[in-house]
Tab-separated table of C-alpha atoms in Angstrom:
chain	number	residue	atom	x	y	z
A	1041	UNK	CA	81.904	-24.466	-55.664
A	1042	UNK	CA	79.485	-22.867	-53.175
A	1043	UNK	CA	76.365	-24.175	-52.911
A	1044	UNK	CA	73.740	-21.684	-52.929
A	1045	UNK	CA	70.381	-21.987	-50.345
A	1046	UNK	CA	67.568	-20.323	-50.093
A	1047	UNK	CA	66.809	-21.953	-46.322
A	1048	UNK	CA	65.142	-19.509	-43.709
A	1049	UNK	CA	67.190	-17.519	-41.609
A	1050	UNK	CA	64.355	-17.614	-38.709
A	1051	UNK	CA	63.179	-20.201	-37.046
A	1052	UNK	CA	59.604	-20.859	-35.628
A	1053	UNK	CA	59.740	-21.429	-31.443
A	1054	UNK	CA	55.507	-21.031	-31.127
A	1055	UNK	CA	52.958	-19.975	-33.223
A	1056	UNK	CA	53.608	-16.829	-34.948
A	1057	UNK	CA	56.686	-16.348	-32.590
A	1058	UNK	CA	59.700	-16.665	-34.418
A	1059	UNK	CA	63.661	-16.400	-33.754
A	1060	UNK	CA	66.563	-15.476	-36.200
A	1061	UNK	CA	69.171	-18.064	-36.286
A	1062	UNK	CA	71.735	-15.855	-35.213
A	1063	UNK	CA	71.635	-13.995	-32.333
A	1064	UNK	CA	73.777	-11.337	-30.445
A	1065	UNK	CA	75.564	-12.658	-27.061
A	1066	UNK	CA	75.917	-9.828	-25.026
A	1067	UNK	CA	78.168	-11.998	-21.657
A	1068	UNK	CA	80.395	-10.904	-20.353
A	1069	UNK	CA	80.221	-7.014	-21.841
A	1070	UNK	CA	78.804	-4.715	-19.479
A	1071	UNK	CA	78.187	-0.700	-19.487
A	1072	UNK	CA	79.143	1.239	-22.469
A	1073	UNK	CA	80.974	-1.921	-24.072
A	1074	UNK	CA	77.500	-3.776	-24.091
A	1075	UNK	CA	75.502	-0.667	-24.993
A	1076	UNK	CA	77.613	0.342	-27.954
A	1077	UNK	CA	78.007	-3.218	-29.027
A	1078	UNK	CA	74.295	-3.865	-29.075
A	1079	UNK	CA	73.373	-0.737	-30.978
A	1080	UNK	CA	76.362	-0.970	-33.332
A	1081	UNK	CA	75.285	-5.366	-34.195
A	1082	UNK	CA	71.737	-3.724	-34.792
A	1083	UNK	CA	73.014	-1.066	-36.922
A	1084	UNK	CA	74.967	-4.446	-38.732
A	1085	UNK	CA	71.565	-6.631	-39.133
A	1086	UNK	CA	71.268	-8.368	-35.516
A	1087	UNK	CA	67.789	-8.742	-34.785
A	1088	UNK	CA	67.969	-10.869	-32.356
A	1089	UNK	CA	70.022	-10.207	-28.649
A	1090	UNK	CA	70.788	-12.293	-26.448
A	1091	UNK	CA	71.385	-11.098	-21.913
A	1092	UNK	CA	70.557	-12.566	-18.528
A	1093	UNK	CA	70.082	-11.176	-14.938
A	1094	UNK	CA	73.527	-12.635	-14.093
A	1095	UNK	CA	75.376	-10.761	-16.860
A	1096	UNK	CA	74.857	-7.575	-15.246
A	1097	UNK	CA	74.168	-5.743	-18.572
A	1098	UNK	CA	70.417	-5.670	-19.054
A	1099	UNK	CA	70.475	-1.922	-18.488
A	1100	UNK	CA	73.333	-1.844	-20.485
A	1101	UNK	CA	71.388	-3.736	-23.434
A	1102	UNK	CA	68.618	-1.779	-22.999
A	1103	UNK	CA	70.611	1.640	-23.819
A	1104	UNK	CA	72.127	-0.111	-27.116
A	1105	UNK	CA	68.401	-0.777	-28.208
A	1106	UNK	CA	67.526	2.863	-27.238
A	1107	UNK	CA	70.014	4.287	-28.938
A	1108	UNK	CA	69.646	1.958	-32.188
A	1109	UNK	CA	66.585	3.696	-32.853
A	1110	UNK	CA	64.879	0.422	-34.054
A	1111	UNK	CA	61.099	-0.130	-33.469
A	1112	UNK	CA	60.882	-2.863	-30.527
A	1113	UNK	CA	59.001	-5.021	-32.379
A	1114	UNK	CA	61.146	-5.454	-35.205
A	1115	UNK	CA	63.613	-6.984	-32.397
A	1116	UNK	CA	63.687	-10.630	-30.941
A	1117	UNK	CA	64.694	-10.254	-27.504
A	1118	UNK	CA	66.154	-12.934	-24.806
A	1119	UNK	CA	66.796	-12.798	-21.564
A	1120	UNK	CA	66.923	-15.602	-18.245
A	1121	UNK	CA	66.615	-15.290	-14.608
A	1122	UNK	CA	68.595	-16.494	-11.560
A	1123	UNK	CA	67.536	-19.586	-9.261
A	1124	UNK	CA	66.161	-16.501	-6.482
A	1125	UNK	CA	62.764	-15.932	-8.543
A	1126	UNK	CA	62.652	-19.823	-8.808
A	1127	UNK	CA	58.559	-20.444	-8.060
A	1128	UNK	CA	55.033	-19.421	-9.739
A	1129	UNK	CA	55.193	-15.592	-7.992
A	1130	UNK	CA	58.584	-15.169	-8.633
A	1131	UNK	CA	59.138	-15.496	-11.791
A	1132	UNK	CA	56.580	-12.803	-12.236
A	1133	UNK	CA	58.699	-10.538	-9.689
A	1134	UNK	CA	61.418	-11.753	-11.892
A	1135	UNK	CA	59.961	-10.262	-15.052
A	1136	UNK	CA	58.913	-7.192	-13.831
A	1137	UNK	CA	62.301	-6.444	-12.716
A	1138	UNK	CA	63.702	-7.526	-16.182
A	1139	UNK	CA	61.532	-5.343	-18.265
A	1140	UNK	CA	62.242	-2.717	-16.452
A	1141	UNK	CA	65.691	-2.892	-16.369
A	1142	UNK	CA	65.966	-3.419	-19.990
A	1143	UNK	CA	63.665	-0.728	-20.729
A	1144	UNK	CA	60.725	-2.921	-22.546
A	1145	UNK	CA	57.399	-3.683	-21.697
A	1146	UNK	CA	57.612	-7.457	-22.656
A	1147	UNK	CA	59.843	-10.267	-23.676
A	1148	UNK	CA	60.380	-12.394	-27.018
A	1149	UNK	CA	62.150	-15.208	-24.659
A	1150	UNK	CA	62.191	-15.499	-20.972
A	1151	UNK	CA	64.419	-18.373	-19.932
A	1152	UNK	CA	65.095	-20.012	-17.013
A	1153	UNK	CA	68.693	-19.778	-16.766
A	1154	UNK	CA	70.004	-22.472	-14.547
A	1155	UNK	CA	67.513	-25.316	-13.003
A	1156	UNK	CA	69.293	-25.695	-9.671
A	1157	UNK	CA	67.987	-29.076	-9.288
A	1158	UNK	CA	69.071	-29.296	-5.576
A	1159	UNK	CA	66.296	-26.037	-5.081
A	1160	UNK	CA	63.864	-27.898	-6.708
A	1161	UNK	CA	62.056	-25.349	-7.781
A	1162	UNK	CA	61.900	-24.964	-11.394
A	1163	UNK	CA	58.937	-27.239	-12.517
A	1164	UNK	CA	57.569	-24.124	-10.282
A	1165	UNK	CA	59.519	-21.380	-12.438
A	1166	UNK	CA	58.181	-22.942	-15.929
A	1167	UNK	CA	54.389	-23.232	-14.657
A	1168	UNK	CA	54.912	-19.146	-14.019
A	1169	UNK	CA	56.638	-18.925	-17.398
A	1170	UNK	CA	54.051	-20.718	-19.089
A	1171	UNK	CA	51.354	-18.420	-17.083
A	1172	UNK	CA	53.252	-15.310	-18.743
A	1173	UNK	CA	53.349	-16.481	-21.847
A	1174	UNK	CA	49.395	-17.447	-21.456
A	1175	UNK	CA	48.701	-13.780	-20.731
A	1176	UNK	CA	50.678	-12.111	-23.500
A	1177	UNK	CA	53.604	-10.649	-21.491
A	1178	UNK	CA	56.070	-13.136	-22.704
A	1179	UNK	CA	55.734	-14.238	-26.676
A	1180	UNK	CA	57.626	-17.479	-25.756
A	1181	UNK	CA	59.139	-19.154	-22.732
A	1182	UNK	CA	62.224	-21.774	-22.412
A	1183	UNK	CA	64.949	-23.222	-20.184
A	1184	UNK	CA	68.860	-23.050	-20.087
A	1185	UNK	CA	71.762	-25.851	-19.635
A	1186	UNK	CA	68.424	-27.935	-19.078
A	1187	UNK	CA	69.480	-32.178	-18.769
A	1188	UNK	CA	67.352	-34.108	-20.413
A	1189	UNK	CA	66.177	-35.524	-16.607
A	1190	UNK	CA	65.317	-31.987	-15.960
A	1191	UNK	CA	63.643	-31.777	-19.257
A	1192	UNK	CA	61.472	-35.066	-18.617
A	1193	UNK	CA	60.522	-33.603	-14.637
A	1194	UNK	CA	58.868	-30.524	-17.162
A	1195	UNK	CA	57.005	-33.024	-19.144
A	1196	UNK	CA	55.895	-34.711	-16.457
A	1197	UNK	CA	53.842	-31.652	-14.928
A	1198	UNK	CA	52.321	-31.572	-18.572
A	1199	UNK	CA	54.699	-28.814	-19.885
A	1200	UNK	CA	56.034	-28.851	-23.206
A	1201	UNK	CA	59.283	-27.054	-23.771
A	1202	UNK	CA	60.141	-24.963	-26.712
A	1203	UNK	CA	63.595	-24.357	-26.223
A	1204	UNK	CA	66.684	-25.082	-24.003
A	1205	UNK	CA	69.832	-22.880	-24.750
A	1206	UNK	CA	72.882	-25.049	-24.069
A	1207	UNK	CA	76.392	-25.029	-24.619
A	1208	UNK	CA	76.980	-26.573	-28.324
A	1209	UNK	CA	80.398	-26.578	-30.471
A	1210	UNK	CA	82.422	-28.931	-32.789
A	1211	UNK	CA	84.100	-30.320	-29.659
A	1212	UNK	CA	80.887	-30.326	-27.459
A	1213	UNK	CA	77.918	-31.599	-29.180
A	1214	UNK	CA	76.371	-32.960	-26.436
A	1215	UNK	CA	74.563	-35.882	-28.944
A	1216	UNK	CA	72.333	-36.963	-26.146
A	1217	UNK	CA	71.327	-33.580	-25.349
A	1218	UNK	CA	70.160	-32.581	-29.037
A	1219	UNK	CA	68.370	-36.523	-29.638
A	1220	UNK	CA	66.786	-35.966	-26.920
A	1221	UNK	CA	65.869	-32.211	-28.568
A	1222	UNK	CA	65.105	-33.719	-31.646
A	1223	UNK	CA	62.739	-37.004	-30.193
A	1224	UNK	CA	60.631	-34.063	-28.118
A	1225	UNK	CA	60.588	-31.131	-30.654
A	1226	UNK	CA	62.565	-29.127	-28.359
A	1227	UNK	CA	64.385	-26.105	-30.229
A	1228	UNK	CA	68.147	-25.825	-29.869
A	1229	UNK	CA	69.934	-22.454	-28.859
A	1230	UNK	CA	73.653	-22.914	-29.015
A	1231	UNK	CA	75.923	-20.063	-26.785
A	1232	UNK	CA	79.273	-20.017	-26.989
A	1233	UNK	CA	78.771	-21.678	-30.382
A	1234	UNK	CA	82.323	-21.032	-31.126
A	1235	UNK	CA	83.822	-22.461	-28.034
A	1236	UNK	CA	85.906	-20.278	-25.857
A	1237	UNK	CA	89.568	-21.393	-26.593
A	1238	UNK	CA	88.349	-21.550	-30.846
A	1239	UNK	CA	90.882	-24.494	-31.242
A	1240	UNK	CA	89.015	-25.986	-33.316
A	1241	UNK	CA	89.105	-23.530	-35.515
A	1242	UNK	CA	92.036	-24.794	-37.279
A	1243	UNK	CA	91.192	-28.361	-37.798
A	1244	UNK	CA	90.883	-29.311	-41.370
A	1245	UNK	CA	87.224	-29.979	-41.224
A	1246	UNK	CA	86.896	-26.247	-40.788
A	1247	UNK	CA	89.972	-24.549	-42.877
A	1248	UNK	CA	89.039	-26.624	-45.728
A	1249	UNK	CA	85.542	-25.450	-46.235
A	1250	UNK	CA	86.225	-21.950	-45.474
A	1251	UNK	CA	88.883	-22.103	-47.876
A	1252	UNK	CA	86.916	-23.333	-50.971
A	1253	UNK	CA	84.063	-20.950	-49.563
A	1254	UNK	CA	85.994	-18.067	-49.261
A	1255	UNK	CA	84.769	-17.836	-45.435
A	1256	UNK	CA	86.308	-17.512	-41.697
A	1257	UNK	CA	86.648	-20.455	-39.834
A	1258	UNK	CA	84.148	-18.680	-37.612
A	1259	UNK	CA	81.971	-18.549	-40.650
A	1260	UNK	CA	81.913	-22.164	-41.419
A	1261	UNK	CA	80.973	-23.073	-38.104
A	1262	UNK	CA	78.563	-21.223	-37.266
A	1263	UNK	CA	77.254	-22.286	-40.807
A	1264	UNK	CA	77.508	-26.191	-39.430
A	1265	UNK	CA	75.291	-24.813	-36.185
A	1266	UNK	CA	72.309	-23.455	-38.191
A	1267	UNK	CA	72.850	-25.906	-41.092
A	1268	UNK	CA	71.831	-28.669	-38.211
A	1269	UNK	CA	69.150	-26.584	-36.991
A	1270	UNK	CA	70.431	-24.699	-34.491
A	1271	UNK	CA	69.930	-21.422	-33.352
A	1272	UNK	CA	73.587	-19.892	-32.372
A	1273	UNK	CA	74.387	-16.891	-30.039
A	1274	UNK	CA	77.632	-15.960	-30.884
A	1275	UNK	CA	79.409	-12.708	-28.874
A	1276	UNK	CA	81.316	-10.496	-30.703
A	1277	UNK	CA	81.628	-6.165	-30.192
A	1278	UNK	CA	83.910	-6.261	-33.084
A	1279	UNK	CA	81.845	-4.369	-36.576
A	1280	UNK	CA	83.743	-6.819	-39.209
A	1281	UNK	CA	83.158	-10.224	-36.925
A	1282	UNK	CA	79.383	-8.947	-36.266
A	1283	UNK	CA	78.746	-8.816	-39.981
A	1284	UNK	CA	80.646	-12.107	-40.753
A	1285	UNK	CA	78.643	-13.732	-38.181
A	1286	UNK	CA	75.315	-13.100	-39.711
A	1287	UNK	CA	77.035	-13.642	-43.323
A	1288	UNK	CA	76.396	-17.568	-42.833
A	1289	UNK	CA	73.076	-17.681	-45.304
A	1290	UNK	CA	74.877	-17.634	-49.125
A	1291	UNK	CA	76.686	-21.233	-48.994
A	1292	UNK	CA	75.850	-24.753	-47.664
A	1293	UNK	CA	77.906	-27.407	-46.753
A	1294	UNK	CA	78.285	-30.547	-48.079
A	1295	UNK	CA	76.951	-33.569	-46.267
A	1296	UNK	CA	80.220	-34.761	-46.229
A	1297	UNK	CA	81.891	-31.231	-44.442
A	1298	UNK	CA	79.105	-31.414	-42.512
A	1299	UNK	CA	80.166	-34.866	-41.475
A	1300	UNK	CA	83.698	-33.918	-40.935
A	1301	UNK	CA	82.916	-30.847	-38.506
A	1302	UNK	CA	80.995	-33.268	-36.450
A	1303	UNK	CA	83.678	-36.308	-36.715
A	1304	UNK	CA	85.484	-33.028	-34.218
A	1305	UNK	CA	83.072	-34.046	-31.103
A	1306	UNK	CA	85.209	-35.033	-28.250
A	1307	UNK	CA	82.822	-36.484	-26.318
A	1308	UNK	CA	83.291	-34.079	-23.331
A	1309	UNK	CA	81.116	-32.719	-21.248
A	1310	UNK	CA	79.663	-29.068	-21.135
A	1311	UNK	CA	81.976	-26.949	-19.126
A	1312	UNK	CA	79.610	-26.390	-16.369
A	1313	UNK	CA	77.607	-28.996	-14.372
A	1314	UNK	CA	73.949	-27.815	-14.667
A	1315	UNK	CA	73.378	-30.489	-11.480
A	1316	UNK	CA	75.595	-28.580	-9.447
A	1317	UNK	CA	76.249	-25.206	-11.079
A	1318	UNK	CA	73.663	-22.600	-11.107
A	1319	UNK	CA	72.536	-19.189	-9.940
């Protein structure tokens, strides 16, 4: 039997600034497949969307949200920038650039997207952030594929980080990463939250709830991502997966399929190295 809940679909990233649990990844659509995408997922419930610089689609994004017709603040909006605005001044250039490509005169979330530790340069790129955010242009700031080591250099220059977007399935759960979360209050955003070859997918663990639930596969995990308190950006341009992918509030799982979906951690890393993988 389901289990009904009545938890928040939001969560809370700053004062007054808060995020819907599921968001809209937009990589790697570009042009008229990311403009159509974005304004058909608003048109299904998305509130929240999900680009980057390095996806080439901001424009792209942009026109979905144009032709949505839905008033900009009613809209949680993400994007990151690349390692070349890396510093206090250009992470403003950075922003500028972003806004205007996307068509908006601010951001929900700017992230830095990579940290590039070998640049050293993004304890400078979160002291801009933070100045951003200080003077209203961003609501909220955060990092991306962030190590807890990189994490700890932020803390050390006295900034406190209120969320790091990192890869996050049933095979990749990083446990370090999210204690680490958890022990700092650092918000979670999980992309590719349904991994990119979906074998899990078929593991008992999964079929088994969605059966008795009368969900996807899909469903059920992305229900085990916010039911751990995870935001989760999942990508989809397809109408019926966009509405099944914000259709995760009207059941719970138990503690015990909870248990099983995360007895499916391999151990492994993230795909990509954030110590020597960046732009």
């Amino acid at each position: 039997m389901s289990q009904k809940t009545e938890e928040n679909t939001t969560a809370e990233l700053a004062p007054g600034v808060v995020i819907p649990l599921i968001g809209l990844g937009t990589w790697p659509m570009t042009g008229e497949e990311a403009a159509d995408a974005v304004a058909r997922a608003i048109a299904n419930g998305y509130r929240h969307i999900d680009t980057a610089e390095n996806y080439r689609n901001e424009e792209a994004v942009g026109e979905g949200i144009r032709r949505s017709g839905i008033a900009r603040r009613d809209l949680f909006l993400t994007t990151k920038f690349n390692k070349q605005w890396h510093g206090r001044t250009g992470v403003r250039e950075a922003f500028g650039a972003a806004t205007r490509r996307l068509g908006t005169e601010y951001l929900d979330l700017f992230l830095i997207h990579w940290p590039n530790p070998a640049q050293g340069r993004f304890v400078d790129a979160a002291e801009g952030l933070a100045r951003l955010a200080e003077e209203g242009l961003i609501r909220c700031w955060g990092v991306s594929n962030f190590k807890p080591a990189h994490l700890r250099e932020l803390q050390a220059a006295g900034l406190d980080v209120p969320v790091n977007q990192v890869q996050i399935d049933p095979e990749h759960q990083q446990l370090d990463q999210l204690a680490f979360h958890r022990e700092h209050n650092i918000a979670t955003a999980a992309y590719s939250p349904l991994g990119r070859n979906g074998g899990f997918l078929a593991a008992p663990a999964v079929t088994g709830p969605a059966e008795a639930y009368a969900k996807t596969p899909a469903q059920v995990v992305l229900r085990w991502q916010v039911q751990s308190g995870r935001v989760a950006i999942p990508k989809s341009a397809d109408d019926r997966r966009q509405r099944e992918n914000l259709d995760v509030f009207g059941f719970a799982l138990t503690e015990a399929e909870m248990a099983g979906i995360d007895a499916l951690d391999t151990g492994a890393p993230p795909r990509l190295d954030s110590n020597e993988f960046g732009h």
